[in-house]
CSV table of C-alpha atoms in Angstrom, one decimal:
chain,number,residue,atom,x,y,z
A,277,MET,CA,151.2,134.2,116.9
A,278,SER,CA,149.9,132.8,119.8
A,279,GLU,CA,151.9,131.9,122.9
A,280,THR,CA,151.3,130.2,125.8
A,281,THR,CA,154.3,130.0,128.3
A,282,VAL,CA,154.8,127.3,131.3
A,283,VAL,CA,157.4,129.1,134.0
A,284,PRO,CA,158.6,126.7,136.6
A,285,GLU,CA,158.5,127.7,140.0
A,286,ASP,CA,162.1,128.5,140.5
A,287,THR,CA,162.3,130.9,137.4
A,288,SER,CA,161.4,134.7,137.3
A,289,THR,CA,157.9,135.7,137.1
A,290,GLU,CA,158.2,139.0,135.3
A,291,LEU,CA,156.0,140.2,132.5
A,292,HIS,CA,157.6,139.6,129.7
A,293,PRO,CA,157.5,136.2,128.1
A,294,PRO,CA,161.0,134.5,127.4
A,295,SER,CA,162.8,135.3,124.3
A,296,GLU,CA,163.3,133.4,121.4
A,297,PRO,CA,166.6,134.3,120.0
A,298,ASP,CA,166.3,131.6,117.3
A,299,ARG,CA,163.2,132.5,115.6
A,300,PRO,CA,163.1,133.8,112.5
A,301,ARG,CA,162.1,137.7,112.3
A,302,ARG,CA,159.3,138.5,110.2
A,303,HIS,CA,157.7,142.0,109.9
A,304,ARG,CA,154.3,141.1,110.6
A,305,ARG,CA,152.8,137.7,111.5
A,306,ARG,CA,149.9,136.4,112.7
A,307,GLY,CA,149.3,133.3,114.7
A,308,ARG,CA,147.3,130.7,116.5
A,309,LYS,CA,144.9,131.7,119.7
A,310,ALA,CA,145.3,130.9,123.0
A,311,VAL,CA,143.7,127.5,124.3
A,312,ILE,CA,140.2,128.1,125.7
A,313,ALA,CA,139.3,126.6,128.2
A,314,VAL,CA,135.9,125.7,127.7
A,315,GLY,CA,136.7,124.4,124.7
A,316,VAL,CA,139.5,122.1,126.1
A,317,LEU,CA,136.8,120.7,128.9
A,318,ALA,CA,134.1,119.9,125.7
A,319,ALA,CA,136.8,118.3,123.8
A,320,VAL,CA,137.6,116.2,127.3
A,321,ALA,CA,134.0,115.2,128.0
A,322,GLY,CA,133.8,114.2,124.3
A,323,ALA,CA,136.7,112.2,124.2
A,324,ALA,CA,135.2,110.2,127.5
A,325,ALA,CA,132.1,109.8,126.3
A,326,ALA,CA,133.3,108.2,123.0
A,327,GLY,CA,134.3,105.4,125.8
A,328,LEU,CA,138.0,106.8,126.4
A,329,GLY,CA,137.1,106.7,130.2
A,330,PHE,CA,134.4,107.0,132.5
A,331,ALA,CA,135.3,105.4,135.1
A,332,GLY,CA,138.0,102.8,136.5
A,333,ARG,CA,139.1,100.0,134.2
A,334,ASP,CA,137.0,97.5,135.7
A,335,GLY,CA,133.9,99.0,135.3
A,336,SER,CA,133.6,99.9,139.3
A,337,GLY,CA,133.2,104.1,139.1
A,338,GLY,CA,136.7,104.0,141.1
A,339,GLY,CA,138.9,102.0,143.4
A,340,SER,CA,141.4,100.0,141.8
A,341,ALA,CA,141.7,98.6,138.4
A,342,ALA,CA,142.8,95.3,136.7
A,343,GLY,CA,144.9,97.2,133.8
A,344,LEU,CA,147.1,99.5,133.7
A,345,PRO,CA,147.0,103.0,131.1
A,346,PRO,CA,149.0,102.7,127.9
A,347,ALA,CA,151.1,105.3,129.2
A,348,THR,CA,151.4,108.0,132.2
A,349,ALA,CA,152.6,111.2,133.2
A,350,ASP,CA,153.4,113.0,136.2
A,351,VAL,CA,151.7,115.2,138.5
A,352,THR,CA,154.1,118.6,138.5
A,353,ARG,CA,154.5,122.0,140.5
A,354,GLN,CA,154.8,124.9,138.3
A,355,THR,CA,153.7,128.4,137.6
A,356,LEU,CA,151.3,128.9,134.5
A,357,LYS,CA,151.0,131.6,132.0
A,358,ASP,CA,148.9,132.1,130.1
A,359,SER,CA,150.0,134.6,127.5
A,360,GLN,CA,149.2,135.3,123.5
A,361,SER,CA,151.2,137.6,121.2
A,362,GLU,CA,149.3,140.2,118.4
A,363,ASP,CA,150.3,142.5,115.5
A,364,GLY,CA,149.8,145.9,116.6
A,365,GLU,CA,150.8,149.8,114.9
A,366,LEU,CA,152.8,151.5,116.7
A,367,GLY,CA,151.9,155.6,116.1
A,368,TYR,CA,150.1,158.4,117.6
A,369,GLY,CA,146.9,157.3,118.2
A,370,THR,CA,143.6,158.3,116.7
A,371,ALA,CA,143.6,161.5,115.0
A,372,SER,CA,141.6,164.8,116.0
A,373,ALA,CA,140.5,167.3,113.7
A,374,ALA,CA,140.9,171.0,113.9
A,375,ALA,CA,138.1,172.8,111.9
A,376,GLY,CA,138.4,176.2,111.7
A,377,ARG,CA,136.0,178.9,113.8
A,378,VAL,CA,137.2,182.3,112.9
A,379,PRO,CA,136.7,183.5,109.3
A,380,GLY,CA,139.3,185.3,107.3
A,381,THR,CA,142.7,183.9,105.2
A,382,LEU,CA,144.9,181.1,106.7
A,383,THR,CA,147.9,183.1,107.2
A,384,ARG,CA,150.5,180.4,109.0
A,385,LEU,CA,150.4,176.9,109.1
A,386,PRO,CA,152.3,174.5,110.9
A,387,ASP,CA,154.5,171.6,109.7
A,388,ALA,CA,153.2,167.9,109.8
A,389,GLY,CA,155.0,166.6,113.0
A,390,GLU,CA,155.5,169.7,114.5
A,391,ARG,CA,155.0,169.9,118.1
A,392,ILE,CA,152.5,172.5,120.2
A,393,THR,CA,152.2,173.5,123.5
A,394,ARG,CA,149.9,175.3,125.6
A,395,GLY,CA,150.1,178.6,124.5
A,396,GLU,CA,151.5,178.5,121.6
A,397,ALA,CA,149.6,179.1,118.4
A,398,LEU,CA,147.7,176.0,116.6
A,399,TYR,CA,147.5,178.4,113.6
A,400,GLU,CA,146.9,181.8,112.0
A,401,VAL,CA,144.0,183.5,110.7
A,402,ASP,CA,145.1,187.1,109.2
A,403,ASP,CA,148.1,187.2,111.2
A,404,LYS,CA,146.1,186.8,114.4
A,405,PRO,CA,146.8,183.4,116.9
A,406,VAL,CA,144.7,180.7,116.9
A,407,THR,CA,146.0,179.1,120.2
A,408,LEU,CA,146.2,175.8,121.9
A,409,MET,CA,144.7,175.3,125.4
A,410,TYR,CA,144.4,172.5,127.5
A,411,GLY,CA,141.1,170.7,128.7
A,412,ALA,CA,138.6,168.4,128.4
A,413,THR,CA,135.7,170.6,126.7
A,414,PRO,CA,136.0,171.5,123.3
A,415,ALA,CA,135.2,175.7,122.8
A,416,TYR,CA,131.6,175.8,121.7
A,417,ARG,CA,130.7,179.4,122.7
A,418,ASP,CA,131.7,183.0,123.0
A,419,LEU,CA,133.4,183.5,126.4
A,420,LYS,CA,132.9,187.0,128.4
A,421,PRO,CA,132.0,188.3,131.7
A,422,GLY,CA,128.6,186.6,133.1
A,423,VAL,CA,129.1,183.3,131.6
A,424,GLU,CA,129.7,180.2,133.7
A,425,GLY,CA,130.8,176.1,133.2
A,426,ALA,CA,133.1,174.0,133.3
A,427,ASP,CA,134.5,175.4,129.6
A,428,VAL,CA,135.3,178.9,131.8
A,429,GLY,CA,137.2,176.9,134.3
A,430,GLN,CA,139.6,175.3,132.4
A,431,LEU,CA,140.0,178.6,130.5
A,432,GLU,CA,141.0,180.2,133.6
A,433,ARG,CA,143.0,177.2,134.9
A,434,ASN,CA,145.0,177.8,131.5
A,435,LEU,CA,145.8,181.4,131.9
A,436,LYS,CA,147.5,180.9,135.5
A,437,ALA,CA,149.2,178.1,134.3
A,438,LEU,CA,150.4,180.9,131.4
A,439,GLY,CA,151.2,183.1,134.2
A,440,TYR,CA,148.4,185.3,134.5
A,441,SER,CA,147.3,186.6,137.5
A,442,GLY,CA,144.1,188.7,139.1
A,443,PHE,CA,141.3,186.6,139.0
A,444,THR,CA,139.8,183.4,141.0
A,445,VAL,CA,140.1,179.7,139.1
A,446,ASP,CA,136.5,178.7,139.3
A,447,ASP,CA,133.8,178.4,136.6
A,448,GLU,CA,132.4,181.9,136.6
A,449,TYR,CA,133.8,184.6,134.1
A,450,THR,CA,134.2,187.7,135.9
A,451,ASP,CA,135.6,191.0,135.1
A,452,ALA,CA,138.8,190.1,136.8
A,453,THR,CA,139.2,187.3,134.4
A,454,ALA,CA,138.0,190.0,131.6
A,455,ASP,CA,141.3,191.6,132.9
A,456,ALA,CA,143.1,188.8,132.5
A,457,ILE,CA,142.4,187.6,129.2
A,458,ARG,CA,143.0,191.6,127.9
A,459,ARG,CA,146.2,191.1,129.0
A,460,TRP,CA,146.3,187.9,126.8
A,461,GLN,CA,145.0,189.7,124.0
A,462,GLU,CA,148.0,192.2,124.3
A,463,ASP,CA,150.5,190.1,124.4
A,464,HIS,CA,149.6,188.1,121.2
A,465,GLY,CA,148.3,190.8,119.0
A,466,LEU,CA,144.5,190.6,119.3
A,467,ASP,CA,142.1,192.8,120.2
A,468,GLU,CA,141.7,193.6,123.6
A,469,THR,CA,137.9,192.8,124.0
A,470,GLY,CA,138.4,191.0,127.1
A,471,VAL,CA,136.2,188.1,125.4
A,472,VAL,CA,137.2,185.4,124.3
A,473,GLU,CA,135.3,184.7,120.9
A,474,LEU,CA,134.3,181.2,119.7
A,475,GLY,CA,137.4,179.7,117.3
A,476,ARG,CA,140.3,181.9,118.8
A,477,VAL,CA,141.0,179.2,121.2
A,478,VAL,CA,141.2,175.5,120.8
A,479,PHE,CA,141.1,172.8,123.8
A,480,ALA,CA,142.9,169.8,123.4
A,481,PRO,CA,144.0,167.1,126.6
A,482,GLY,CA,147.6,168.1,126.4
A,483,ALA,CA,150.3,168.8,123.8
A,484,VAL,CA,150.0,167.7,120.6
A,485,ARG,CA,151.7,166.7,117.6
A,486,VAL,CA,150.3,168.2,114.0
A,487,ASP,CA,149.3,164.5,112.2
A,488,SER,CA,148.5,166.6,108.0
A,489,LEU,CA,147.5,169.3,106.8
A,490,ASP,CA,143.7,169.9,105.4
A,491,ALA,CA,144.0,173.2,104.2
A,492,GLN,CA,146.8,175.3,102.5
A,493,GLU,CA,148.2,178.6,103.6
A,494,GLY,CA,146.7,181.8,101.6
A,495,ALA,CA,143.3,180.0,101.6
A,496,ALA,CA,139.8,181.2,103.2
A,497,THR,CA,138.9,179.4,106.5
A,498,GLY,CA,135.4,179.7,108.5
A,499,PRO,CA,133.2,177.7,110.5
A,500,GLY,CA,133.5,173.7,109.7
A,501,GLN,CA,136.2,174.2,107.4
A,502,LYS,CA,139.0,171.4,108.6
A,503,VAL,CA,142.0,172.7,108.9
A,504,LEU,CA,144.4,170.0,110.1
A,505,SER,CA,144.5,167.0,112.0
A,506,TYR,CA,146.2,166.5,115.3
A,507,THR,CA,147.2,163.4,118.1
A,508,GLY,CA,148.6,163.1,121.2
A,509,THR,CA,152.4,163.3,121.5
A,510,ALA,CA,152.9,160.2,123.5
A,511,GLN,CA,153.1,157.1,121.1
A,512,VAL,CA,150.9,154.6,121.6
A,513,VAL,CA,150.1,151.0,119.9
A,514,SER,CA,146.7,150.4,118.5
A,515,LEU,CA,146.0,146.7,117.4
A,516,GLU,CA,142.5,144.7,117.1
A,517,LEU,CA,141.3,141.4,118.4
A,518,ASP,CA,139.5,138.9,117.9
A,519,THR,CA,136.3,139.0,120.1
A,520,ALA,CA,137.0,135.6,121.8
A,521,ASP,CA,140.4,137.2,122.8
A,522,GLN,CA,138.5,140.1,124.3
A,523,ARG,CA,139.4,138.7,127.9
A,524,LEU,CA,143.3,139.4,127.2
A,525,ALA,CA,142.7,143.8,126.9
A,526,LYS,CA,141.1,144.5,130.3
A,527,LYS,CA,141.6,148.3,130.8
A,528,GLY,CA,144.9,149.3,132.9
A,529,THR,CA,146.4,145.5,132.2
A,530,LYS,CA,150.2,145.7,131.4
A,531,VAL,CA,151.7,144.0,128.5
A,532,ALA,CA,155.2,143.9,127.0
A,533,VAL,CA,155.3,145.5,123.7
A,534,GLU,CA,158.6,144.5,121.0
A,535,LEU,CA,160.0,147.3,119.2
A,536,PRO,CA,160.8,146.1,115.1
A,537,ASP,CA,164.5,145.9,116.5
A,538,GLY,CA,163.3,143.4,119.1
A,539,THR,CA,163.6,145.3,122.5
A,540,ARG,CA,160.8,145.3,124.6
A,541,VAL,CA,159.4,147.7,126.4
A,542,GLU,CA,156.5,148.2,128.5
A,543,GLY,CA,152.8,148.9,128.0
A,544,ARG,CA,149.3,149.3,129.6
A,545,VAL,CA,145.9,148.9,127.8
A,546,GLN,CA,144.5,152.2,128.0
A,547,ASP,CA,141.5,152.0,126.1
A,548,VAL,CA,138.8,149.0,124.6
A,549,SER,CA,136.1,149.4,122.3
A,550,THR,CA,133.9,147.1,119.9
A,551,VAL,CA,133.6,147.9,116.8
A,552,VAL,CA,131.3,146.9,114.0
A,553,ASP,CA,132.0,146.6,110.3
A,554,PRO,CA,128.9,145.8,108.7
A,555,GLY,CA,130.4,143.9,106.0
A,556,ASN,CA,129.4,145.2,102.3
A,557,GLY,CA,125.7,144.4,101.7
A,558,GLY,CA,126.5,141.2,99.7
A,559,ASP,CA,128.5,138.1,100.4
A,560,GLU,CA,130.8,140.0,102.8
A,561,GLU,CA,129.8,139.2,106.3
A,562,ALA,CA,129.2,142.0,109.4
A,563,THR,CA,132.0,141.1,111.5
A,564,THR,CA,133.1,142.6,115.3
A,565,LYS,CA,136.8,143.6,116.5
A,566,VAL,CA,137.6,144.6,119.6
A,567,LYS,CA,140.3,147.6,118.9
A,568,VAL,CA,142.7,148.1,121.6
A,569,THR,CA,145.1,151.3,122.5
A,570,VAL,CA,148.0,150.2,124.5
A,571,ALA,CA,149.9,153.6,126.4
A,572,LEU,CA,154.2,152.8,126.4
A,573,ASP,CA,154.5,153.5,130.2
A,574,GLY,CA,157.2,156.3,131.0
A,575,ALA,CA,159.5,158.3,129.5
A,576,LYS,CA,162.0,155.3,129.4
A,577,ALA,CA,159.9,154.0,127.1
A,578,GLN,CA,158.8,156.1,124.7
A,579,LYS,CA,162.3,157.5,124.2
A,580,THR,CA,163.3,153.9,123.3
A,581,ALA,CA,160.8,154.0,120.9
A,582,ALA,CA,161.2,157.7,120.0
A,583,SER,CA,162.9,156.3,116.5
A,584,TYR,CA,160.0,154.9,114.7
A,585,VAL,CA,157.3,157.0,113.5
A,586,LEU,CA,155.3,154.4,112.5
A,587,ALA,CA,156.3,150.8,112.8
A,588,ALA,CA,155.0,147.4,113.7
A,589,VAL,CA,154.9,145.8,117.0
A,590,HIS,CA,153.9,142.7,118.5
A,591,VAL,CA,152.1,143.2,122.4
A,592,PHE,CA,152.2,140.5,124.2
A,593,PHE,CA,149.2,139.8,126.7
A,594,THR,CA,149.4,138.1,129.7
A,595,ALA,CA,145.4,136.7,130.1
A,596,GLY,CA,146.3,134.4,133.4
A,597,GLU,CA,148.8,133.0,135.8
A,598,ARG,CA,148.9,131.2,138.3
A,599,LYS,CA,151.9,130.8,140.9
A,600,ASN,CA,153.0,127.2,142.5
A,601,VAL,CA,150.3,125.1,140.9
A,602,LEU,CA,149.9,121.2,140.6
A,603,THR,CA,149.8,121.0,137.0
A,604,VAL,CA,148.9,117.7,134.5
A,605,PRO,CA,148.5,117.2,130.7
A,606,VAL,CA,145.3,118.4,129.6
A,607,ALA,CA,145.4,114.8,127.8
A,608,ALA,CA,144.9,113.6,131.2
A,609,LEU,CA,141.9,114.4,132.7
A,610,VAL,CA,138.6,112.2,132.0
A,611,ALA,CA,135.1,113.1,132.4
A,612,LEU,CA,133.4,111.3,135.8
A,613,PRO,CA,130.1,109.8,134.9
A,614,GLU,CA,128.4,111.5,138.0
A,615,GLY,CA,129.6,114.8,136.5
A,616,GLY,CA,133.1,116.8,137.0
A,617,PHE,CA,136.3,115.7,136.0
A,618,GLY,CA,138.9,113.7,137.1
A,619,VAL,CA,142.4,111.6,136.9
A,620,GLU,CA,143.2,108.1,136.4
A,621,VAL,CA,145.8,108.0,139.5
A,622,VAL,CA,148.0,105.2,138.9
A,623,ARG,CA,150.1,103.5,142.2
A,624,GLY,CA,152.4,100.6,141.2
A,625,SER,CA,149.8,97.9,139.5
A,626,THR,CA,146.6,99.6,140.1
A,627,THR,CA,144.5,102.5,139.6
A,628,ALA,CA,141.6,104.8,140.4
A,629,TYR,CA,140.1,107.8,139.6
A,630,VAL,CA,140.3,110.5,141.7
A,631,PRO,CA,137.7,113.7,141.1
A,632,VAL,CA,139.6,116.8,140.3
A,633,GLU,CA,139.5,120.6,140.2
A,634,THR,CA,140.6,122.5,137.4
A,635,GLY,CA,142.0,125.9,137.0
A,636,LEU,CA,144.0,127.3,134.5
A,637,PHE,CA,144.8,126.1,130.7
A,638,ALA,CA,148.1,126.6,129.4
A,639,ASN,CA,149.9,125.0,127.3
A,640,GLY,CA,148.7,122.1,126.7
A,641,ARG,CA,148.6,121.6,130.7
A,642,VAL,CA,146.3,122.1,133.3
A,643,GLU,CA,146.0,123.3,136.8
A,644,ILE,CA,144.1,120.6,139.0
A,645,THR,CA,143.5,120.1,142.7
A,646,GLY,CA,142.3,116.9,144.5
A,647,GLU,CA,142.5,114.6,147.2
A,648,GLY,CA,145.4,112.8,147.6
A,649,ILE,CA,146.5,115.0,144.3
A,650,ALA,CA,150.9,115.5,145.5
A,651,GLU,CA,153.4,116.8,142.8
A,652,GLY,CA,155.4,113.7,141.6
A,653,THR,CA,152.2,111.5,141.7
A,654,LYS,CA,151.3,109.3,138.2
A,655,VAL,CA,148.4,109.7,136.2
A,656,GLY,CA,147.0,107.5,133.3
A,657,MET,CA,147.4,109.3,129.6
A,658,PRO,CA,145.9,108.0,126.2
A,659,ALA,CA,148.7,106.7,123.8
């Protein structure tokens, strides 16, 4: 459900939209989209062109007018907040696959949902561990004396974090690195070769949570055979937006996430990507969606959401906010014949059209500035 909130100036301007204690709760909801300024301005222009008010009521294009408008509204000073809510799914984000590289028999697999950290076995082949280490570069070759590269650097950083020493952390695999690897191999029951064979280590950005198993203990494994899938351990919210609402989700934007029990926690847009669904090639047309991942901010938010492994949630975006601005109802705008927009200012028994600049549109109101426009100024409204 789309929401556009107007917050009076003397109220809190914190991120979260006001709570709605009397609103019936539903498990899922999909609602109206927020007002888009371009569409509103087009509607105003169209109404004016149809004769709803190009100039002064005496046809002069300005100055005093003979008649008064059928209704008036006051210019108010307030905070405008353009906010919108979307349905999302609480979980652990996109899963990555761990494919076998070391040939043999799977002798131990973790449980789905199990958490594995640096230096622990992700699974075992022939009773020997395939170990998790942290890093952004996937393993793609044997690591041995004489090789250089980013994968060497991240291996050495892991060795140091696990308590091994005697080598320099850099991008070069030296004899000193090989000595440290031999000690690591001895500690894990591996052959003490000083070489890390391809597939003996799996690199992931951080600790992982086993999402699903794709093989069984006792099954044969080898290069390219999928063993399991894993995610990160921090909960995130996944959702889709229409392309028209992409303005809401800029990377780093703060949001509020409402959990199933009504509790709200803080979040931040972590990733935004555009995905095209080609359709079925028949009556179903191709569609474009914006996929958004929202991270829950901080340990408190993670702890609050911990009891929900997978759940439907609501994400509240704030597309724009203007504090302490002058506003009028959108319906008060009129298109001027010389271009741009204005409002019909009412003073006593006379009116005059005053050009204005428009700003944020929210909840049927629009921010305006113009000569002589002040809080309490009366402007004309349609019947």
